[in-house]
Structure formats: C-alpha cells, structure tokens
Amino acid sequence: MEEPETGPLRRCLMTRERLPKEAMLRFVLSPDREVVPDLTARLPGRGMWLSARADVIERAASRGAFAKAARGAVHVPPDLRARIETGLHGRVRDLVGLARRAGQAVSGWQAALEWLQAGRAALLVQASDGSAAERARLVGLRQVPAVTPLTGEELGALFGRDRAVHVAVAPGKLALAIAAEAARLAGVAAAADSKGRAPEGNPPTAPP
C-alpha cells in the first residue's frame, strides 16, 4: 500500500524502517523514468524513500526496489550513490557558506574557542584532513557535536583564507541543517573514514 508523503516519518523501501525524513533520501522518476535523487525533497512526483546509507542504496539499485516501487521498468544510473554523495557534499558546503554570510559561523582556533567558552556554538565543523588530536583538544569535555564533511582547503575558501580547520556554528536552523546533511553524507559515503562523518556528541538543540 502506498503511503502518503505527510508527517515527519518516511518508510525505507529496503529496510521498511520508518525514520525522520531528514535522515533519509527521496528519489523521483524523470520523464524518461530515470531514478533521480531529490536531496531537497521538493521535486514533483511520487517519492521513493531510502535510508541514507551506502549499503541500502546499493541493494535498492541491484535488487529492483525502485522498479517495484514505481510499478514498472526504471533506469538506475550506475553512479547513483556517487551522485548522491557529490550532491550532499555540495549542500554541506553551501550551508556552511550561508552560515558565514549570516554571521552565524566563525573560523579559526581562537574564534571557535571563544564561541565554545561563551556557549555560543551549537556545532563544530572541522577539517576532515586536520589533526584528530587537535580537533579533540578544542572540543574537550564540552557537549558540542562535531562533523568533518569538508577539507581544510574547502572550509578556508568559504571564509576567504587558504585553509581553515575549525568552524563554530551558532544555534539555529543552519546548525541543524548542517548536522543533518553531514550525517546523511556520512551514511552515503562508501568508506568508513570518508570526508563526511556523522556528528560526534549530542545533536544541536532546535531553536525555540
């Protein structure tokens, strides 16, 4: 039985789990019946939902889950998972850039530390190629989640510098969105040590 796309939960085609839609991936069919990732969940058409995990995506593609859900033949791009990973990576980058432009993010060890000490940081975005020990030292015992979806060069470009390792993000919708997209990226990435990692620590608190 088809489920309406209403409410906060969606059912995964493969695992049959019902999960928050922010933790899942939506797919639709193009006019020529190609499976298209709808990362913003806004494209028209009946959605097909999967858990944001590489193994689930690969199984759905190889076992005909999309065709079954669409009740007919479909074309699944062979690089579907890679397309999703690239798209999510871009979404994280855009959201961090938006947070910087909105004055809701600062970069650099000292600036991030000051925000942490003042209780102004809900999330840390740290360079995936930075020192793990240095990242841990900055967080210390503070219960602030950290994600590592971007390289130091990518973070630096967003803040007008060659490289940035530590970015602190203020509480609010942007922090929540960055954390959610970083978690989806981590799940979709093939390797365990991928540049996209799920948040460590408690998730950011939703704005009032």
PDB file of C-alpha atoms in Angstrom:
ATOM      1  CA  MET A   1       0.000   0.000   0.000  1.00  0.00           C
ATOM      2  CA  GLU A   2       1.357   3.451  -0.905  1.00  0.00           C
ATOM      3  CA  GLU A   3       1.934   5.782   1.991  1.00  0.00           C
ATOM      4  CA  PRO A   4       1.147   9.479   1.680  1.00  0.00           C
ATOM      5  CA  GLU A   5       4.103  11.844   1.926  1.00  0.00           C
ATOM      6  CA  THR A   6       2.807  13.534   5.037  1.00  0.00           C
ATOM      7  CA  GLY A   7       4.053  13.688   8.603  1.00  0.00           C
ATOM      8  CA  PRO A   8       7.636  13.638   9.896  1.00  0.00           C
ATOM      9  CA  LEU A   9       8.415   9.963   9.127  1.00  0.00           C
ATOM     10  CA  ARG A  10       9.028   8.054   5.905  1.00  0.00           C
ATOM     11  CA  ARG A  11       9.352   4.317   5.261  1.00  0.00           C
ATOM     12  CA  CYS A  12      12.517   2.949   3.658  1.00  0.00           C
ATOM     13  CA  LEU A  13      11.906   0.827   0.558  1.00  0.00           C
ATOM     14  CA  MET A  14      14.540  -1.691   1.616  1.00  0.00           C
ATOM     15  CA  THR A  15      14.618  -1.886   5.407  1.00  0.00           C
ATOM     16  CA  ARG A  16      10.942  -0.957   5.918  1.00  0.00           C
ATOM     17  CA  GLU A  17      12.014   1.217   8.840  1.00  0.00           C
ATOM     18  CA  ARG A  18      10.121   4.434   9.474  1.00  0.00           C
ATOM     19  CA  LEU A  19      12.616   7.225  10.046  1.00  0.00           C
ATOM     20  CA  PRO A  20      12.617  11.036  10.137  1.00  0.00           C
ATOM     21  CA  LYS A  21      12.711  12.313   6.585  1.00  0.00           C
ATOM     22  CA  GLU A  22      15.785  14.408   7.428  1.00  0.00           C
ATOM     23  CA  ALA A  23      17.713  11.144   7.859  1.00  0.00           C
ATOM     24  CA  MET A  24      16.532   9.681   4.560  1.00  0.00           C
ATOM     25  CA  LEU A  25      16.869  10.204   0.826  1.00  0.00           C
ATOM     26  CA  ARG A  26      13.996  10.863  -1.550  1.00  0.00           C
ATOM     27  CA  PHE A  27      14.010   9.727  -5.177  1.00  0.00           C
ATOM     28  CA  VAL A  28      11.660  10.513  -8.034  1.00  0.00           C
ATOM     29  CA  LEU A  29      11.410   9.439 -11.666  1.00  0.00           C
ATOM     30  CA  SER A  30      12.336  11.748 -14.516  1.00  0.00           C
ATOM     31  CA  PRO A  31      10.040  11.881 -17.585  1.00  0.00           C
ATOM     32  CA  ASP A  32      12.178   9.135 -19.168  1.00  0.00           C
ATOM     33  CA  ARG A  33      11.891   7.055 -15.952  1.00  0.00           C
ATOM     34  CA  GLU A  34      15.402   7.567 -14.691  1.00  0.00           C
ATOM     35  CA  VAL A  35      15.805   7.434 -10.906  1.00  0.00           C
ATOM     36  CA  VAL A  36      16.736  10.939  -9.735  1.00  0.00           C
ATOM     37  CA  PRO A  37      17.937  11.809  -6.205  1.00  0.00           C
ATOM     38  CA  ASP A  38      15.801  14.602  -4.752  1.00  0.00           C
ATOM     39  CA  LEU A  39      18.087  15.833  -1.986  1.00  0.00           C
ATOM     40  CA  THR A  40      15.838  18.763  -1.066  1.00  0.00           C
ATOM     41  CA  ALA A  41      12.671  16.600  -1.171  1.00  0.00           C
ATOM     42  CA  ARG A  42      10.915  19.193  -3.308  1.00  0.00           C
ATOM     43  CA  LEU A  43      10.738  17.713  -6.805  1.00  0.00           C
ATOM     44  CA  PRO A  44       7.281  16.843  -8.139  1.00  0.00           C
ATOM     45  CA  GLY A  45       6.185  13.252  -8.374  1.00  0.00           C
ATOM     46  CA  ARG A  46       5.632  10.373  -6.001  1.00  0.00           C
ATOM     47  CA  GLY A  47       8.644   9.990  -3.780  1.00  0.00           C
ATOM     48  CA  MET A  48      10.565   6.797  -3.110  1.00  0.00           C
ATOM     49  CA  TRP A  49      12.492   6.870   0.151  1.00  0.00           C
ATOM     50  CA  LEU A  50      15.650   5.107   1.314  1.00  0.00           C
ATOM     51  CA  SER A  51      17.708   5.284   4.476  1.00  0.00           C
ATOM     52  CA  ALA A  52      20.778   7.451   3.884  1.00  0.00           C
ATOM     53  CA  ARG A  53      23.206   4.516   3.841  1.00  0.00           C
ATOM     54  CA  ALA A  54      25.520   3.334   1.104  1.00  0.00           C
ATOM     55  CA  ASP A  55      24.602  -0.331   1.550  1.00  0.00           C
ATOM     56  CA  VAL A  56      20.879   0.410   1.354  1.00  0.00           C
ATOM     57  CA  ILE A  57      21.308   2.437  -1.841  1.00  0.00           C
ATOM     58  CA  GLU A  58      23.393  -0.299  -3.475  1.00  0.00           C
ATOM     59  CA  ARG A  59      20.919  -3.028  -2.515  1.00  0.00           C
ATOM     60  CA  ALA A  60      17.956  -0.998  -3.748  1.00  0.00           C
ATOM     61  CA  ALA A  61      19.671  -0.468  -7.098  1.00  0.00           C
ATOM     62  CA  SER A  62      20.714  -4.094  -7.550  1.00  0.00           C
ATOM     63  CA  ARG A  63      17.534  -5.772  -6.294  1.00  0.00           C
ATOM     64  CA  GLY A  64      14.956  -3.835  -8.270  1.00  0.00           C
ATOM     65  CA  ALA A  65      13.460  -1.899  -5.355  1.00  0.00           C
ATOM     66  CA  PHE A  66      12.939   1.233  -7.462  1.00  0.00           C
ATOM     67  CA  ALA A  67      11.198  -0.689 -10.244  1.00  0.00           C
ATOM     68  CA  LYS A  68       8.950  -2.398  -7.734  1.00  0.00           C
ATOM     69  CA  ALA A  69       8.018   0.870  -6.053  1.00  0.00           C
ATOM     70  CA  ALA A  70       7.451   2.554  -9.425  1.00  0.00           C
ATOM     71  CA  ARG A  71       5.477  -0.437 -10.722  1.00  0.00           C
ATOM     72  CA  GLY A  72       7.392  -0.604 -13.961  1.00  0.00           C
ATOM     73  CA  ALA A  73      10.780  -0.511 -15.611  1.00  0.00           C
ATOM     74  CA  VAL A  74      13.140   2.259 -14.493  1.00  0.00           C
ATOM     75  CA  HIS A  75      16.708   3.254 -15.274  1.00  0.00           C
ATOM     76  CA  VAL A  76      19.025   3.372 -12.265  1.00  0.00           C
ATOM     77  CA  PRO A  77      22.242   5.301 -13.049  1.00  0.00           C
ATOM     78  CA  PRO A  78      25.289   3.132 -12.305  1.00  0.00           C
ATOM     79  CA  ASP A  79      26.865   6.026 -10.396  1.00  0.00           C
ATOM     80  CA  LEU A  80      23.752   6.796  -8.347  1.00  0.00           C
ATOM     81  CA  ARG A  81      25.481   6.628  -4.963  1.00  0.00           C
ATOM     82  CA  ALA A  82      28.351   8.802  -6.182  1.00  0.00           C
ATOM     83  CA  ARG A  83      25.874  11.383  -7.480  1.00  0.00           C
ATOM     84  CA  ILE A  84      24.188  11.495  -4.095  1.00  0.00           C
ATOM     85  CA  GLU A  85      27.493  11.858  -2.269  1.00  0.00           C
ATOM     86  CA  THR A  86      28.559  14.716  -4.548  1.00  0.00           C
ATOM     87  CA  GLY A  87      25.219  16.453  -4.088  1.00  0.00           C
ATOM     88  CA  LEU A  88      25.258  16.161  -0.315  1.00  0.00           C
ATOM     89  CA  HIS A  89      28.834  17.396  -0.181  1.00  0.00           C
ATOM     90  CA  GLY A  90      27.781  20.471  -2.114  1.00  0.00           C
ATOM     91  CA  ARG A  91      24.808  21.029   0.174  1.00  0.00           C
ATOM     92  CA  VAL A  92      27.028  20.972   3.265  1.00  0.00           C
ATOM     93  CA  ARG A  93      29.430  23.411   1.645  1.00  0.00           C
ATOM     94  CA  ASP A  94      26.609  25.768   0.677  1.00  0.00           C
ATOM     95  CA  LEU A  95      25.065  25.670   4.158  1.00  0.00           C
ATOM     96  CA  VAL A  96      28.366  26.466   5.883  1.00  0.00           C
ATOM     97  CA  GLY A  97      28.854  29.348   3.466  1.00  0.00           C
ATOM     98  CA  LEU A  98      25.347  30.599   4.210  1.00  0.00           C
ATOM     99  CA  ALA A  99      26.048  30.435   7.950  1.00  0.00           C
ATOM    100  CA  ARG A 100      29.193  32.514   7.473  1.00  0.00           C
ATOM    101  CA  ARG A 101      27.355  35.150   5.426  1.00  0.00           C
ATOM    102  CA  ALA A 102      24.582  35.277   8.029  1.00  0.00           C
ATOM    103  CA  GLY A 103      27.082  35.916  10.814  1.00  0.00           C
ATOM    104  CA  GLN A 104      26.268  32.537  12.360  1.00  0.00           C
ATOM    105  CA  ALA A 105      29.697  30.942  11.894  1.00  0.00           C
ATOM    106  CA  VAL A 106      33.295  31.840  12.693  1.00  0.00           C
ATOM    107  CA  SER A 107      36.523  30.109  11.717  1.00  0.00           C
ATOM    108  CA  GLY A 108      39.889  29.674  13.403  1.00  0.00           C
ATOM    109  CA  TRP A 109      41.027  28.062  16.650  1.00  0.00           C
ATOM    110  CA  GLN A 110      40.748  31.177  18.814  1.00  0.00           C
ATOM    111  CA  ALA A 111      37.400  32.345  17.443  1.00  0.00           C
ATOM    112  CA  ALA A 112      35.888  28.880  17.747  1.00  0.00           C
ATOM    113  CA  LEU A 113      37.257  28.513  21.279  1.00  0.00           C
ATOM    114  CA  GLU A 114      35.741  31.838  22.325  1.00  0.00           C
ATOM    115  CA  TRP A 115      32.339  30.803  20.994  1.00  0.00           C
ATOM    116  CA  LEU A 116      32.603  27.478  22.797  1.00  0.00           C
ATOM    117  CA  GLN A 117      33.549  29.137  26.075  1.00  0.00           C
ATOM    118  CA  ALA A 118      30.708  31.628  25.731  1.00  0.00           C
ATOM    119  CA  GLY A 119      28.165  28.925  24.939  1.00  0.00           C
ATOM    120  CA  ARG A 120      27.550  30.423  21.505  1.00  0.00           C
ATOM    121  CA  ALA A 121      28.420  27.300  19.476  1.00  0.00           C
ATOM    122  CA  ALA A 122      25.888  24.552  18.760  1.00  0.00           C
ATOM    123  CA  LEU A 123      28.056  22.723  16.227  1.00  0.00           C
ATOM    124  CA  LEU A 124      31.694  22.454  15.191  1.00  0.00           C
ATOM    125  CA  VAL A 125      32.577  21.846  11.569  1.00  0.00           C
ATOM    126  CA  GLN A 126      36.176  20.693  11.467  1.00  0.00           C
ATOM    127  CA  ALA A 127      38.506  19.908   8.580  1.00  0.00           C
ATOM    128  CA  SER A 128      38.482  16.259   7.616  1.00  0.00           C
ATOM    129  CA  ASP A 129      42.225  16.411   6.933  1.00  0.00           C
ATOM    130  CA  GLY A 130      43.057  18.232  10.173  1.00  0.00           C
ATOM    131  CA  SER A 131      44.690  16.711  13.232  1.00  0.00           C
ATOM    132  CA  ALA A 132      42.286  14.443  15.122  1.00  0.00           C
ATOM    133  CA  ALA A 133      44.097  15.237  18.354  1.00  0.00           C
ATOM    134  CA  GLU A 134      43.763  18.978  17.751  1.00  0.00           C
ATOM    135  CA  ARG A 135      40.072  18.620  16.972  1.00  0.00           C
ATOM    136  CA  ALA A 136      39.526  16.661  20.189  1.00  0.00           C
ATOM    137  CA  ARG A 137      41.528  19.193  22.220  1.00  0.00           C
ATOM    138  CA  LEU A 138      39.338  22.058  21.052  1.00  0.00           C
ATOM    139  CA  VAL A 139      36.122  20.266  21.920  1.00  0.00           C
ATOM    140  CA  GLY A 140      37.479  18.978  25.241  1.00  0.00           C
ATOM    141  CA  LEU A 141      34.714  17.982  27.603  1.00  0.00           C
ATOM    142  CA  ARG A 142      32.142  20.284  26.052  1.00  0.00           C
ATOM    143  CA  GLN A 143      28.996  18.560  24.834  1.00  0.00           C
ATOM    144  CA  VAL A 144      29.072  20.092  21.366  1.00  0.00           C
ATOM    145  CA  PRO A 145      28.700  17.834  18.311  1.00  0.00           C
ATOM    146  CA  ALA A 146      31.399  17.939  15.649  1.00  0.00           C
ATOM    147  CA  VAL A 147      31.312  16.954  11.985  1.00  0.00           C
ATOM    148  CA  THR A 148      34.117  16.680   9.429  1.00  0.00           C
ATOM    149  CA  PRO A 149      32.479  16.807   5.993  1.00  0.00           C
ATOM    150  CA  LEU A 150      34.904  19.232   4.292  1.00  0.00           C
ATOM    151  CA  THR A 151      38.659  19.578   3.884  1.00  0.00           C
ATOM    152  CA  GLY A 152      40.643  22.443   5.344  1.00  0.00           C
ATOM    153  CA  GLU A 153      41.010  23.961   1.880  1.00  0.00           C
ATOM    154  CA  GLU A 154      37.270  23.780   1.271  1.00  0.00           C
ATOM    155  CA  LEU A 155      36.470  25.362   4.630  1.00  0.00           C
ATOM    156  CA  GLY A 156      39.113  28.030   4.066  1.00  0.00           C
ATOM    157  CA  ALA A 157      37.634  29.001   0.714  1.00  0.00           C
ATOM    158  CA  LEU A 158      34.317  29.696   2.433  1.00  0.00           C
ATOM    159  CA  PHE A 159      35.988  32.097   4.853  1.00  0.00           C
ATOM    160  CA  GLY A 160      38.331  33.832   2.427  1.00  0.00           C
ATOM    161  CA  ARG A 161      41.507  32.119   3.528  1.00  0.00           C
ATOM    162  CA  ASP A 162      43.776  29.370   2.254  1.00  0.00           C
ATOM    163  CA  ARG A 163      42.766  26.897   4.910  1.00  0.00           C
ATOM    164  CA  ALA A 164      40.509  26.600   7.951  1.00  0.00           C
ATOM    165  CA  VAL A 165      40.400  23.718  10.415  1.00  0.00           C
ATOM    166  CA  HIS A 166      37.823  24.817  12.993  1.00  0.00           C
ATOM    167  CA  VAL A 167      34.447  26.432  12.329  1.00  0.00           C
ATOM    168  CA  ALA A 168      31.916  27.116  15.084  1.00  0.00           C
ATOM    169  CA  VAL A 169      28.248  27.477  14.136  1.00  0.00           C
ATOM    170  CA  ALA A 170      25.651  29.251  16.263  1.00  0.00           C
ATOM    171  CA  PRO A 171      22.429  27.550  17.413  1.00  0.00           C
ATOM    172  CA  GLY A 172      19.608  27.675  14.914  1.00  0.00           C
ATOM    173  CA  LYS A 173      18.222  26.155  11.757  1.00  0.00           C
ATOM    174  CA  LEU A 174      21.504  26.359   9.867  1.00  0.00           C
ATOM    175  CA  ALA A 175      23.379  24.379  12.523  1.00  0.00           C
ATOM    176  CA  LEU A 176      20.646  21.755  12.472  1.00  0.00           C
ATOM    177  CA  ALA A 177      20.706  21.584   8.685  1.00  0.00           C
ATOM    178  CA  ILE A 178      24.499  21.278   8.509  1.00  0.00           C
ATOM    179  CA  ALA A 179      24.488  18.489  11.094  1.00  0.00           C
ATOM    180  CA  ALA A 180      21.696  16.639   9.283  1.00  0.00           C
ATOM    181  CA  GLU A 181      23.356  16.890   5.877  1.00  0.00           C
ATOM    182  CA  ALA A 182      26.733  15.868   7.285  1.00  0.00           C
ATOM    183  CA  ALA A 183      25.084  12.807   8.827  1.00  0.00           C
ATOM    184  CA  ARG A 184      23.428  11.888   5.517  1.00  0.00           C
ATOM    185  CA  LEU A 185      26.748  12.361   3.736  1.00  0.00           C
ATOM    186  CA  ALA A 186      28.481  10.120   6.264  1.00  0.00           C
ATOM    187  CA  GLY A 187      25.946   7.385   5.703  1.00  0.00           C
ATOM    188  CA  VAL A 188      26.142   7.578   1.923  1.00  0.00           C
ATOM    189  CA  ALA A 189      29.947   7.739   1.742  1.00  0.00           C
ATOM    190  CA  ALA A 190      31.410   4.348   0.924  1.00  0.00           C
ATOM    191  CA  ALA A 191      34.455   4.350   3.213  1.00  0.00           C
ATOM    192  CA  ALA A 192      34.298   4.440   7.000  1.00  0.00           C
ATOM    193  CA  ASP A 193      36.927   7.190   7.075  1.00  0.00           C
ATOM    194  CA  SER A 194      35.150   9.256   4.448  1.00  0.00           C
ATOM    195  CA  LYS A 195      35.260  13.040   4.495  1.00  0.00           C
ATOM    196  CA  GLY A 196      31.621  13.094   5.591  1.00  0.00           C
ATOM    197  CA  ARG A 197      31.115  11.930   9.158  1.00  0.00           C
ATOM    198  CA  ALA A 198      28.139  11.822  11.428  1.00  0.00           C
ATOM    199  CA  PRO A 199      28.078  14.274  14.325  1.00  0.00           C
ATOM    200  CA  GLU A 200      30.017  13.306  17.425  1.00  0.00           C
ATOM    201  CA  GLY A 201      28.397  14.234  20.718  1.00  0.00           C
ATOM    202  CA  ASN A 202      24.878  15.472  21.298  1.00  0.00           C
ATOM    203  CA  PRO A 203      22.979  16.891  18.312  1.00  0.00           C
ATOM    204  CA  PRO A 204      22.395  20.660  18.145  1.00  0.00           C
ATOM    205  CA  THR A 205      19.326  21.836  20.023  1.00  0.00           C
ATOM    206  CA  ALA A 206      16.463  23.013  17.864  1.00  0.00           C
ATOM    207  CA  PRO A 207      15.820  26.752  18.008  1.00  0.00           C
ATOM    208  CA  PRO A 208      12.865  27.870  20.093  1.00  0.00           C
TER     209      PRO A 208
END
